[in-house]
Amino acid sequence: MKNVIFVVMCLFYGHSAVAKPILPIEGSWQVVSYQVVGYPAMSQVNMKNWVGKVAKFTAHQSATLADDKTIQTCHQFNYQVTTENAEGYFLIGYKITPHRLGIVEEEIQLVSIACQSDSWLGEDREFVVVNNELMLSYWEGTIFFFFKSLDSSLLITPQSVGYLNPDSDFDEKTITRALPDYSVKYVKKLVKPAHFKLNRQESVIEIYSNQNRGKIARIHIFDDKVLLPAQAKMGAAYAQVFKSREKIIDCQAGTNDRQGQTLCSFQNMSSIQYVFEPKSGSDISPIEALNQAKLVEIVWNADRRLIVETPSPDRSE
């Protein structure tokens, strides 16, 4: 009888041990950007004030939100972890497709947190874990993007590059404010198309104008410390970026000055083009040459249709 009781107790505690998953968002996460998805209750100033704040979640189930001046604390929270279909979650909850947020993953991990007292988390808060570097959270009509790795500081989505979007003015003041980590190397306004060239250490970004609107038309990115959909990195092979054959991908052969290159994009994410360049002198099949081709550039094309959103329900209550 004692043996039976012992076995039952082992099964019970073993089940309890696996029933509570490890907190996926443990550690420090910095707010690096935001996306308005409805009619936000938060002012533009407050949204910008969130950028740079660091949220820290501990294994002891406490959470802080801090910047240089303040720190807010939830001393104890409960949490639940589930796996959700990405498209269903964002369409039903926020009336936005995950592609507009740069999410290509079919499934997301959802961490629901309930603080046991009044805190910056509110009564409950949901955090969407996209991958090991990026998570999102909805706050009063605004989705904030959190980075786990501080090596990357520029987030690229179909709608924006950092804080630059299709409605951003094409002028030095707007650009330098939106990209404070970059310095303007030179400006060419008299050539067509006019453009700025910016540097961050050895990395380069080129910004071109839509001269009819006086806005930004496209941005060419050569920086290997940016966060892209599918966690693509400069120098990655095509087969690493587009590793799922089930995803619909649009690829076009480069022409003129892009002769020999291939420009690809994910389905419903045509504003972000991945530029691949094959190894020179490779005696392999065209398909294998593309699979081995390296990512050398990102071209972001301004599409104003992507920043016109329908109102979304407020799920912050």
Protein backbone atom coordinates (compact mmCIF):
# COMPACT_ATOMS: atom_id res chain seq x y z
CA MET A 1 0.00 0.00 0.00
CA LYS A 2 2.86 2.37 0.86
CA ASN A 3 4.38 1.71 -2.55
CA VAL A 4 1.10 2.63 -4.23
CA ILE A 5 0.86 5.89 -2.26
CA PHE A 6 4.47 6.69 -3.10
CA VAL A 7 3.85 6.14 -6.83
CA VAL A 8 0.70 8.28 -6.75
CA MET A 9 2.56 11.10 -4.99
CA CYS A 10 5.38 10.93 -7.54
CA LEU A 11 2.89 11.10 -10.39
CA PHE A 12 1.12 14.07 -8.77
CA TYR A 13 4.27 16.07 -8.17
CA GLY A 14 5.66 15.10 -11.54
CA HIS A 15 2.48 16.38 -13.20
CA SER A 16 2.61 19.59 -11.14
CA ALA A 17 6.20 20.18 -12.20
CA VAL A 18 5.41 20.07 -15.91
CA ALA A 19 2.02 21.76 -15.63
CA LYS A 20 3.62 25.14 -14.86
CA PRO A 21 5.86 26.11 -17.79
CA ILE A 22 8.97 28.19 -17.32
CA LEU A 23 8.29 31.91 -17.69
CA PRO A 24 9.25 32.57 -21.36
CA ILE A 25 9.75 36.31 -20.83
CA GLU A 26 12.12 36.04 -17.88
CA GLY A 27 14.87 38.65 -18.17
CA SER A 28 15.11 42.25 -19.36
CA TRP A 29 13.26 43.62 -22.39
CA GLN A 30 13.65 47.12 -23.78
CA VAL A 31 10.84 49.02 -25.49
CA VAL A 32 12.23 50.01 -28.88
CA SER A 33 9.21 50.97 -30.97
CA TYR A 34 5.44 51.11 -31.14
CA GLN A 35 2.62 50.77 -33.65
CA VAL A 36 -0.77 52.47 -33.37
CA VAL A 37 -3.50 49.97 -34.25
CA GLY A 38 -6.68 51.87 -33.45
CA TYR A 39 -7.76 55.05 -31.72
CA PRO A 40 -5.16 55.19 -28.92
CA ALA A 41 -6.07 56.50 -25.49
CA MET A 42 -2.39 57.24 -24.98
CA SER A 43 -0.98 60.52 -26.32
CA GLN A 44 1.87 60.59 -28.85
CA VAL A 45 4.12 62.05 -26.16
CA ASN A 46 3.37 59.19 -23.77
CA MET A 47 3.97 56.63 -26.52
CA LYS A 48 7.40 58.11 -27.21
CA ASN A 49 8.15 58.25 -23.48
CA TRP A 50 7.74 54.47 -23.35
CA VAL A 51 10.60 53.99 -25.80
CA GLY A 52 13.78 53.14 -23.94
CA LYS A 53 12.02 51.82 -20.84
CA VAL A 54 13.13 48.38 -19.68
CA ALA A 55 10.69 45.74 -18.45
CA LYS A 56 12.24 43.07 -16.25
CA PHE A 57 10.52 39.82 -15.30
CA THR A 58 12.02 37.48 -12.69
CA ALA A 59 11.68 33.77 -11.99
CA HIS A 60 10.25 34.77 -8.59
CA GLN A 61 7.33 36.33 -10.49
CA SER A 62 7.99 40.01 -9.89
CA ALA A 63 8.14 42.62 -12.65
CA THR A 64 9.51 46.14 -12.99
CA LEU A 65 9.29 48.86 -15.62
CA ALA A 66 12.10 51.38 -15.38
CA ASP A 67 13.83 54.26 -17.11
CA ASP A 68 16.53 56.69 -15.96
CA LYS A 69 14.15 58.50 -13.62
CA THR A 70 11.49 56.10 -12.38
CA ILE A 71 10.86 52.47 -11.54
CA GLN A 72 7.45 50.83 -11.22
CA THR A 73 7.05 47.43 -9.61
CA CYS A 74 4.66 44.51 -9.53
CA HIS A 75 5.86 42.58 -6.49
CA GLN A 76 4.05 39.36 -7.30
CA PHE A 77 2.21 38.12 -10.38
CA ASN A 78 0.61 34.95 -11.65
CA TYR A 79 1.04 33.85 -15.25
CA GLN A 80 -0.28 31.46 -17.84
CA VAL A 81 1.41 30.37 -21.07
CA THR A 82 -0.51 29.26 -24.15
CA THR A 83 0.20 28.79 -27.84
CA GLU A 84 -2.03 30.69 -30.26
CA ASN A 85 -2.52 30.91 -34.00
CA ALA A 86 -0.94 34.25 -34.90
CA GLU A 87 -3.46 35.29 -37.55
CA GLY A 88 -6.47 34.40 -35.42
CA TYR A 89 -5.11 36.17 -32.35
CA PHE A 90 -4.37 39.48 -34.05
CA LEU A 91 -7.36 39.53 -36.40
CA ILE A 92 -9.93 38.69 -33.73
CA GLY A 93 -8.31 40.69 -30.94
CA TYR A 94 -7.02 43.78 -32.71
CA LYS A 95 -8.39 43.77 -36.27
CA ILE A 96 -4.88 43.68 -37.73
CA THR A 97 -3.04 40.96 -39.65
CA PRO A 98 0.23 39.73 -38.14
CA HIS A 99 1.97 40.51 -41.45
CA ARG A 100 1.47 44.23 -40.80
CA LEU A 101 3.50 43.84 -37.63
CA GLY A 102 6.22 41.91 -39.45
CA ILE A 103 5.21 38.56 -37.96
CA VAL A 104 5.67 35.61 -40.32
CA GLU A 105 5.46 32.89 -37.68
CA GLU A 106 2.24 30.85 -37.83
CA GLU A 107 2.10 30.35 -34.07
CA ILE A 108 2.91 32.68 -31.22
CA GLN A 109 3.43 32.10 -27.53
CA LEU A 110 1.07 34.11 -25.34
CA VAL A 111 2.03 34.97 -21.77
CA SER A 112 -0.90 36.27 -19.72
CA ILE A 113 0.15 38.04 -16.52
CA ALA A 114 -2.05 39.06 -13.59
CA CYS A 115 -0.44 41.20 -10.89
CA GLN A 116 -1.70 40.57 -7.37
CA SER A 117 -1.81 44.32 -6.65
CA ASP A 118 -2.18 47.59 -8.55
CA SER A 119 0.85 48.11 -10.78
CA TRP A 120 2.06 49.22 -14.20
CA LEU A 121 0.74 45.91 -15.58
CA GLY A 122 -2.86 46.75 -14.73
CA GLU A 123 -5.17 43.94 -13.63
CA ASP A 124 -3.86 41.67 -16.38
CA ARG A 125 -1.59 42.00 -19.39
CA GLU A 126 -0.79 39.86 -22.41
CA PHE A 127 2.68 39.59 -23.92
CA VAL A 128 3.11 37.99 -27.34
CA VAL A 129 6.43 36.19 -27.70
CA VAL A 130 7.26 36.24 -31.41
CA ASN A 131 10.74 34.75 -31.07
CA ASN A 132 13.63 34.74 -28.61
CA GLU A 133 14.46 38.38 -29.44
CA LEU A 134 11.07 40.04 -29.84
CA MET A 135 7.81 40.32 -27.94
CA LEU A 136 4.80 42.63 -28.27
CA SER A 137 2.18 43.95 -25.88
CA TYR A 138 -1.01 45.94 -26.43
CA TRP A 139 -1.63 49.09 -24.39
CA GLU A 140 -4.67 51.32 -24.97
CA GLY A 141 -4.69 51.22 -28.78
CA THR A 142 -0.91 50.92 -29.17
CA ILE A 143 1.27 47.85 -29.62
CA PHE A 144 4.73 48.19 -28.11
CA PHE A 145 7.70 46.20 -29.36
CA PHE A 146 10.19 44.83 -26.82
CA PHE A 147 13.74 43.62 -27.66
CA LYS A 148 15.52 41.00 -25.56
CA SER A 149 18.85 41.58 -27.30
CA LEU A 150 20.16 45.12 -27.02
CA ASP A 151 22.64 44.53 -29.86
CA SER A 152 19.83 45.40 -32.25
CA SER A 153 18.20 48.79 -31.90
CA LEU A 154 16.37 49.32 -35.18
CA LEU A 155 13.11 47.47 -35.78
CA ILE A 156 11.89 47.03 -39.35
CA THR A 157 8.23 46.21 -40.01
CA PRO A 158 6.16 46.50 -43.20
CA GLN A 159 4.88 49.84 -41.91
CA SER A 160 8.04 51.42 -40.57
CA VAL A 161 11.80 51.57 -40.16
CA GLY A 162 12.30 52.64 -36.57
CA TYR A 163 9.97 55.65 -36.33
CA LEU A 164 10.07 56.45 -40.04
CA ASN A 165 6.93 55.59 -42.00
CA PRO A 166 5.30 56.58 -45.31
CA ASP A 167 4.07 59.85 -43.76
CA SER A 168 7.51 60.91 -42.50
CA ASP A 169 8.86 64.11 -44.03
CA PHE A 170 11.97 63.81 -46.16
CA ASP A 171 14.18 66.24 -44.25
CA GLU A 172 17.28 65.95 -42.12
CA LYS A 173 15.59 66.98 -38.87
CA THR A 174 12.88 64.32 -39.13
CA ILE A 175 15.34 61.60 -40.11
CA THR A 176 17.94 62.31 -37.41
CA ARG A 177 15.24 62.46 -34.72
CA ALA A 178 13.81 59.13 -35.87
CA LEU A 179 17.24 57.46 -36.12
CA PRO A 180 19.27 58.96 -33.24
CA ASP A 181 21.92 56.21 -33.37
CA TYR A 182 22.86 57.16 -36.94
CA SER A 183 24.75 60.18 -38.24
CA VAL A 184 24.20 61.81 -41.62
CA LYS A 185 27.21 61.22 -43.85
CA TYR A 186 26.01 63.18 -46.84
CA VAL A 187 22.91 64.56 -48.50
CA LYS A 188 22.19 64.56 -52.22
CA LYS A 189 19.19 66.78 -52.90
CA LEU A 190 19.99 67.93 -56.41
CA VAL A 191 20.20 64.46 -57.92
CA LYS A 192 17.19 62.32 -58.74
CA PRO A 193 16.09 60.68 -56.62
CA ALA A 194 17.30 62.83 -53.73
CA HIS A 195 18.62 60.85 -50.80
CA PHE A 196 20.39 60.85 -47.44
CA LYS A 197 23.17 58.47 -46.50
CA LEU A 198 23.49 57.63 -42.79
CA ASN A 199 26.12 55.71 -40.85
CA ARG A 200 26.20 53.77 -37.60
CA GLN A 201 29.78 52.61 -37.09
CA GLU A 202 30.47 50.72 -40.33
CA SER A 203 26.81 50.18 -41.21
CA VAL A 204 24.93 52.21 -43.79
CA ILE A 205 21.34 53.27 -44.47
CA GLU A 206 20.24 55.19 -47.55
CA ILE A 207 16.93 57.08 -47.52
CA TYR A 208 15.28 58.19 -50.77
CA SER A 209 12.53 60.73 -51.30
CA ASN A 210 9.14 60.77 -52.93
CA GLN A 211 9.59 64.18 -54.51
CA ASN A 212 5.92 64.61 -55.36
CA ARG A 213 4.87 64.29 -51.70
CA GLY A 214 8.02 65.47 -49.95
CA LYS A 215 7.93 62.23 -47.97
CA ILE A 216 10.14 59.17 -47.70
CA ALA A 217 9.77 56.77 -50.63
CA ARG A 218 12.13 53.93 -49.76
CA ILE A 219 15.01 53.01 -47.49
CA HIS A 220 17.98 50.79 -48.35
CA ILE A 221 19.45 49.05 -45.30
CA PHE A 222 22.92 47.50 -45.10
CA ASP A 223 23.07 47.34 -41.28
CA ASP A 224 23.55 43.87 -39.76
CA LYS A 225 22.25 44.98 -36.33
CA VAL A 226 18.60 45.44 -37.21
CA LEU A 227 15.66 43.21 -36.36
CA LEU A 228 13.79 41.94 -39.41
CA PRO A 229 10.84 39.61 -39.97
CA ALA A 230 12.02 35.98 -39.74
CA GLN A 231 15.05 37.22 -37.73
CA ALA A 232 16.98 37.62 -40.97
CA LYS A 233 20.56 38.84 -40.66
CA MET A 234 22.91 40.28 -43.25
CA GLY A 235 25.01 37.52 -44.73
CA ALA A 236 22.36 34.85 -44.07
CA ALA A 237 21.67 32.41 -46.90
CA TYR A 238 18.33 32.46 -48.73
CA ALA A 239 17.56 28.98 -47.37
CA GLN A 240 18.01 30.29 -43.80
CA VAL A 241 15.67 33.26 -44.25
CA PHE A 242 12.95 31.47 -46.22
CA LYS A 243 13.34 28.09 -44.55
CA SER A 244 9.65 27.16 -44.59
CA ARG A 245 8.62 25.97 -48.05
CA GLU A 246 4.96 26.32 -47.07
CA LYS A 247 5.20 30.12 -47.01
CA ILE A 248 4.32 31.89 -50.24
CA ILE A 249 7.31 33.88 -51.40
CA ASP A 250 7.58 36.30 -54.31
CA CYS A 251 11.02 36.44 -55.93
CA GLN A 252 12.11 38.47 -58.93
CA ALA A 253 15.37 38.55 -60.83
CA GLY A 254 17.20 41.85 -60.55
CA THR A 255 17.60 44.06 -63.61
CA ASN A 256 19.91 46.91 -64.65
CA ASP A 257 22.20 47.75 -61.70
CA ARG A 258 20.79 44.77 -59.81
CA GLN A 259 21.75 42.28 -62.50
CA GLY A 260 22.55 38.94 -60.88
CA GLN A 261 20.68 39.71 -57.68
CA THR A 262 17.33 38.25 -56.57
CA LEU A 263 14.72 40.32 -54.70
CA CYS A 264 12.30 38.34 -52.52
CA SER A 265 9.47 39.13 -50.12
CA PHE A 266 7.02 37.24 -47.92
CA GLN A 267 3.36 36.93 -48.86
CA ASN A 268 1.40 40.08 -47.89
CA MET A 269 4.67 41.78 -46.94
CA SER A 270 5.80 43.25 -50.24
CA SER A 271 7.02 46.49 -48.66
CA ILE A 272 10.10 44.63 -47.36
CA GLN A 273 12.36 43.18 -50.04
CA TYR A 274 15.27 40.89 -49.20
CA VAL A 275 18.10 41.27 -51.72
CA PHE A 276 20.21 38.15 -52.27
CA GLU A 277 23.45 37.84 -54.19
CA PRO A 278 24.87 34.47 -55.32
CA LYS A 279 28.45 33.37 -54.98
CA SER A 280 30.45 34.32 -58.04
CA GLY A 281 31.65 31.51 -60.29
CA SER A 282 29.53 28.81 -58.64
CA ASP A 283 28.99 25.81 -60.94
CA ILE A 284 25.69 24.65 -59.40
CA SER A 285 22.02 24.53 -60.36
CA PRO A 286 19.99 27.79 -60.32
CA ILE A 287 17.87 26.51 -57.41
CA GLU A 288 20.91 25.61 -55.33
CA ALA A 289 22.56 28.92 -56.27
CA LEU A 290 19.52 30.76 -54.87
CA ASN A 291 19.48 28.64 -51.70
CA GLN A 292 23.12 29.55 -51.07
CA ALA A 293 22.80 33.22 -52.10
CA LYS A 294 23.60 35.67 -49.29
CA LEU A 295 21.43 38.49 -47.98
CA VAL A 296 23.27 41.71 -48.84
CA GLU A 297 20.60 44.40 -48.53
CA ILE A 298 17.06 45.18 -47.38
CA VAL A 299 14.84 47.53 -49.38
CA TRP A 300 11.89 49.00 -47.48
CA ASN A 301 9.27 50.61 -49.73
CA ALA A 302 6.86 53.16 -48.26
CA ASP A 303 3.25 52.02 -48.63
CA ARG A 304 0.80 54.44 -47.04
CA ARG A 305 -2.01 51.89 -47.17
CA LEU A 306 -0.28 50.02 -44.36
CA ILE A 307 -0.61 52.85 -41.84
CA VAL A 308 -4.36 53.32 -42.31
CA GLU A 309 -5.85 51.03 -39.69
CA THR A 310 -9.42 50.28 -38.64
CA PRO A 311 -10.32 50.94 -35.00
CA SER A 312 -9.51 48.07 -32.66
CA PRO A 313 -11.16 47.07 -29.40
CA ASP A 314 -9.47 48.12 -26.18
CA ARG A 315 -8.35 44.94 -24.43
CA SER A 316 -6.39 46.72 -21.73
CA GLU A 317 -9.23 46.58 -19.23
